Short mmCIF file of C-alpha atoms in Angstrom, two decimals:
data_model
loop_
_atom_site.label_atom_id
_atom_site.label_comp_id
_atom_site.label_asym_id
_atom_site.label_seq_id
_atom_site.Cartn_x
_atom_site.Cartn_y
_atom_site.Cartn_z
CA GLU M 1173 -61.89 26.02 51.75
CA VAL M 1174 -60.17 26.88 55.01
CA GLN M 1175 -56.45 27.41 54.48
CA LEU M 1176 -53.79 28.03 57.10
CA VAL M 1177 -50.25 28.44 55.79
CA GLU M 1178 -47.37 28.81 58.22
CA SER M 1179 -44.03 30.29 57.29
CA GLY M 1180 -40.90 31.65 58.90
CA GLY M 1181 -39.47 28.48 60.33
CA ALA M 1182 -35.69 28.21 60.24
CA SER M 1183 -32.58 26.92 61.92
CA VAL M 1184 -31.29 29.29 64.63
CA GLN M 1185 -28.81 29.22 67.47
CA SER M 1186 -29.83 29.07 71.11
CA GLY M 1187 -30.73 32.54 72.35
CA GLY M 1188 -31.87 33.71 68.93
CA SER M 1189 -35.22 34.95 67.71
CA LEU M 1190 -37.71 34.04 65.00
CA ARG M 1191 -41.08 35.32 63.87
CA LEU M 1192 -43.53 32.82 62.46
CA SER M 1193 -46.47 33.85 60.31
CA CYS M 1194 -49.77 32.14 59.58
CA ALA M 1195 -51.58 33.38 56.49
CA THR M 1196 -55.23 32.40 56.39
CA SER M 1197 -58.00 32.29 53.81
CA GLY M 1198 -61.38 30.70 53.23
CA PHE M 1199 -63.02 32.00 56.39
CA THR M 1200 -63.67 35.25 58.26
CA PHE M 1201 -60.41 35.43 60.20
CA ARG M 1202 -61.48 38.24 62.53
CA ASP M 1203 -64.28 36.08 63.94
CA TYR M 1204 -62.06 33.32 65.29
CA TRP M 1205 -59.68 32.68 68.14
CA MET M 1206 -56.43 31.19 66.92
CA HIS M 1207 -53.81 28.92 68.49
CA TRP M 1208 -50.18 27.99 68.00
CA VAL M 1209 -49.37 24.35 68.74
CA ARG M 1210 -45.95 22.72 68.42
CA GLN M 1211 -44.88 19.13 68.01
CA ALA M 1212 -41.38 17.76 68.49
CA PRO M 1213 -40.33 14.74 66.42
CA GLY M 1214 -42.01 11.57 67.64
CA LYS M 1215 -43.89 13.41 70.38
CA GLY M 1216 -47.43 14.53 70.98
CA PRO M 1217 -48.46 18.12 70.33
CA VAL M 1218 -47.97 20.83 72.92
CA TRP M 1219 -50.28 23.83 73.06
CA VAL M 1220 -48.22 27.02 72.90
CA GLY M 1221 -50.76 29.80 73.10
CA ARG M 1222 -54.04 31.32 71.95
CA ILE M 1223 -55.12 34.79 70.86
CA ILE M 1224 -58.68 36.05 70.88
CA SER M 1225 -60.52 37.41 67.86
CA ASP M 1226 -59.62 41.07 68.19
CA GLY M 1227 -56.05 40.41 69.28
CA SER M 1228 -56.42 42.19 72.61
CA SER M 1229 -55.61 39.18 74.76
CA ALA M 1230 -53.46 36.06 74.55
CA THR M 1231 -52.66 33.16 76.86
CA TYR M 1232 -49.56 30.95 76.85
CA VAL M 1233 -48.18 27.71 78.17
CA ASP M 1234 -45.88 28.35 81.14
CA SER M 1235 -42.74 27.21 79.30
CA VAL M 1236 -42.94 30.09 76.79
CA LYS M 1237 -44.32 32.90 78.95
CA GLY M 1238 -42.14 35.97 78.72
CA ARG M 1239 -40.34 34.64 75.62
CA PHE M 1240 -43.09 34.18 73.02
CA THR M 1241 -45.74 36.67 71.89
CA ILE M 1242 -48.74 35.98 69.71
CA SER M 1243 -50.26 38.76 67.64
CA ARG M 1244 -52.59 39.09 64.68
CA ASP M 1245 -53.49 41.45 61.86
CA ASN M 1246 -57.17 41.15 61.04
CA VAL M 1247 -56.72 43.23 57.88
CA LYS M 1248 -54.04 40.92 56.51
CA ASN M 1249 -55.82 37.82 57.90
CA THR M 1250 -52.52 36.75 59.42
CA MET M 1251 -51.38 35.58 62.85
CA TYR M 1252 -47.83 35.82 64.15
CA LEU M 1253 -45.65 34.14 66.76
CA GLN M 1254 -42.65 36.13 67.91
CA MET M 1255 -40.18 33.80 69.59
CA ASN M 1256 -37.28 35.22 71.58
CA SER M 1257 -34.58 33.62 73.75
CA LEU M 1258 -35.01 30.38 71.85
CA ARG M 1259 -33.79 27.17 73.47
CA PRO M 1260 -33.03 23.74 72.00
CA ASP M 1261 -36.23 22.36 73.56
CA ASP M 1262 -38.22 24.81 71.43
CA THR M 1263 -37.28 22.68 68.42
CA ALA M 1264 -40.50 21.46 66.82
CA VAL M 1265 -42.92 21.81 63.97
CA TYR M 1266 -45.13 24.78 64.76
CA TYR M 1267 -48.77 24.60 63.69
CA CYS M 1268 -51.26 27.40 63.27
CA VAL M 1269 -54.70 26.23 64.39
CA ARG M 1270 -58.15 27.78 64.15
CA ASP M 1271 -60.34 27.45 67.22
CA SER M 1272 -64.01 26.55 67.20
CA ARG M 1273 -65.84 26.73 70.52
CA TYR M 1274 -62.82 25.83 72.67
CA THR M 1275 -61.61 23.16 70.23
CA PRO M 1276 -58.42 23.53 68.17
CA GLU M 1277 -60.20 22.60 64.99
CA ALA M 1278 -58.42 23.29 61.70
CA TRP M 1279 -54.66 22.86 61.46
CA GLY M 1280 -52.11 24.17 58.99
CA ARG M 1281 -49.29 22.02 57.63
CA GLY M 1282 -46.73 23.49 60.00
CA THR M 1283 -43.33 25.12 59.79
CA GLN M 1284 -40.12 23.64 61.18
CA VAL M 1285 -38.09 25.42 63.85
CA LEU M 1286 -34.68 24.00 64.75
CA VAL M 1287 -32.74 25.51 67.65
CA SER M 1288 -29.14 24.41 68.03
CA SER M 1289 -26.93 24.83 71.03
CA GLN C 1028 -44.29 14.70 80.09
CA PRO C 1029 -47.57 15.16 78.21
CA ALA C 1030 -50.42 16.52 80.28
CA LEU C 1031 -52.78 13.79 79.07
CA THR C 1032 -51.70 10.15 79.20
CA GLN C 1033 -52.28 7.82 76.30
CA THR C 1034 -51.24 4.23 75.60
CA ARG C 1035 -48.25 4.32 73.27
CA SER C 1036 -49.67 1.84 70.76
CA VAL C 1037 -52.67 -0.29 69.88
CA SER C 1038 -53.34 -2.68 67.04
CA GLY C 1039 -56.22 -4.51 65.43
CA SER C 1040 -57.17 -6.45 62.35
CA PRO C 1041 -59.39 -5.08 59.59
CA GLY C 1042 -63.02 -5.15 60.65
CA GLN C 1043 -62.23 -5.26 64.36
CA SER C 1044 -62.77 -2.50 66.92
CA VAL C 1045 -60.12 -0.77 68.98
CA ALA C 1046 -60.33 1.69 71.84
CA ILE C 1047 -57.77 4.36 72.70
CA SER C 1048 -57.81 5.93 76.14
CA CYS C 1049 -56.76 9.39 77.29
CA THR C 1050 -56.35 10.03 80.99
CA GLY C 1051 -56.22 13.53 82.37
CA SER C 1052 -57.25 15.06 85.64
CA SER C 1053 -60.05 16.92 87.36
CA THR C 1054 -58.63 20.18 85.95
CA ASP C 1055 -59.08 19.20 82.33
CA VAL C 1056 -60.81 16.04 81.01
CA GLY C 1057 -62.72 15.49 84.23
CA THR C 1058 -64.28 18.94 84.27
CA TYR C 1059 -64.80 20.13 80.71
CA LYS C 1060 -66.81 18.79 77.78
CA TYR C 1061 -64.19 20.20 75.38
CA VAL C 1062 -62.37 16.95 74.74
CA SER C 1063 -61.23 16.29 71.19
CA TRP C 1064 -59.47 13.59 69.20
CA TYR C 1065 -57.18 13.98 66.20
CA GLN C 1066 -55.82 11.66 63.52
CA GLN C 1067 -52.35 12.29 62.15
CA HIS C 1068 -50.79 10.42 59.27
CA PRO C 1069 -46.97 10.60 58.96
CA GLY C 1070 -45.79 13.97 57.77
CA LYS C 1071 -49.32 15.37 57.69
CA ALA C 1072 -51.24 17.90 59.72
CA PRO C 1073 -53.57 16.60 62.43
CA LYS C 1074 -57.23 16.18 61.48
CA LEU C 1075 -60.06 16.69 63.95
CA MET C 1076 -62.07 13.48 64.34
CA ILE C 1077 -64.10 14.07 67.52
CA PHE C 1078 -64.98 17.24 69.45
CA ASP C 1079 -67.02 17.93 72.58
CA VAL C 1080 -66.26 14.38 73.81
CA SER C 1081 -68.46 12.58 71.29
CA SER C 1082 -69.40 14.81 68.35
CA ARG C 1083 -68.11 14.17 64.84
CA PRO C 1084 -67.29 16.92 62.35
CA PRO C 1085 -68.91 16.62 58.91
CA GLY C 1086 -67.22 13.97 56.80
CA VAL C 1087 -65.85 11.86 59.66
CA PRO C 1088 -67.20 8.31 59.41
CA ASP C 1089 -69.52 7.13 62.17
CA ARG C 1090 -67.03 4.30 62.77
CA PHE C 1091 -65.30 6.84 64.99
CA SER C 1092 -66.93 7.50 68.35
CA GLY C 1093 -65.93 9.18 71.58
CA SER C 1094 -66.89 8.95 75.23
CA LYS C 1095 -65.76 10.07 78.64
CA SER C 1096 -65.92 8.72 82.17
CA GLY C 1097 -64.45 10.72 84.99
CA ASN C 1098 -60.95 11.85 84.07
CA THR C 1099 -60.61 9.43 81.16
CA ALA C 1100 -61.80 9.91 77.60
CA SER C 1101 -61.89 7.20 74.98
CA LEU C 1102 -61.89 6.99 71.19
CA THR C 1103 -63.35 3.85 69.67
CA ILE C 1104 -62.80 2.93 66.06
CA SER C 1105 -65.03 0.16 64.78
CA GLY C 1106 -64.78 -1.74 61.52
CA LEU C 1107 -61.06 -0.98 61.26
CA GLN C 1108 -59.79 -0.14 57.81
CA ALA C 1109 -56.23 0.02 56.50
CA GLU C 1110 -56.43 3.80 56.11
CA ASP C 1111 -57.14 4.16 59.83
CA GLU C 1112 -53.50 3.34 60.56
CA ALA C 1113 -52.15 6.59 61.99
CA ASP C 1114 -51.26 8.38 65.20
CA TYR C 1115 -54.17 9.52 67.35
CA PHE C 1116 -53.98 12.07 70.08
CA CYS C 1117 -56.45 13.64 72.43
CA GLY C 1118 -56.83 17.23 73.54
CA SER C 1119 -58.75 19.02 76.26
CA TYR C 1120 -59.53 22.50 77.44
CA ALA C 1121 -57.83 22.94 80.81
CA GLY C 1122 -59.41 26.14 82.09
CA SER C 1123 -58.07 29.70 82.24
CA TYR C 1124 -57.89 29.70 78.44
CA THR C 1125 -55.26 26.98 78.28
CA TRP C 1126 -55.32 23.67 76.46
CA VAL C 1127 -53.48 20.35 76.82
CA PHE C 1128 -52.80 17.41 74.55
CA GLY C 1129 -51.88 13.77 74.96
CA GLY C 1130 -48.67 12.12 73.88
CA GLY C 1131 -50.34 10.19 71.09
CA THR C 1132 -51.20 6.55 70.34
CA LYS C 1133 -49.91 4.72 67.29
CA LEU C 1134 -52.62 2.58 65.71
CA THR C 1135 -51.41 -0.34 63.62
CA VAL C 1136 -53.86 -2.18 61.38
CA LEU C 1137 -52.56 -5.74 61.13
#
């Protein structure tokens, strides 16, 4: 069974940093692209970024470029999201999502990030 | 403002059919076949219902179907059941290894 378990969410002040983790199991992690997607309360999801299988390249939505960095450890089967210079509009549930042929396919249960001003 | 536009809410009675639309642009829905639909119950993770415009993952009932015309994709749910009541949102590949999602549609089963 595919499992994606996010952790690291917390309440932080504006300008702070957080690192989210996504521990995976049930599939060959190193074979898949992975995404981070966030969802604010009552809103639709927003794609944050994607990292390719070997971790050598990542792409991001414009609103997080230069502040967020996605990385992965294919030995630990874990993906990370380093978030710096956090702003109140970064407040959301952050989901770890496995990609399948350009489709964000399997979603974790999410971790809550709250940024206060 | 979500990149893909969806109607905020739709409703239908058990057994009826409903359609949910998702309007994008020529840089996403209109160009790529990588259009997907997700179901999300309150407090739960989204579940993939449709991928590649009209394909269903294993285990998704054939009551759920997808289509696309121009810049607009649609999800049709036939034979509505109480458990179909949820939020539905669309997603699309948008080129240059970026993706976009819709704002979501709340489906109420009357």
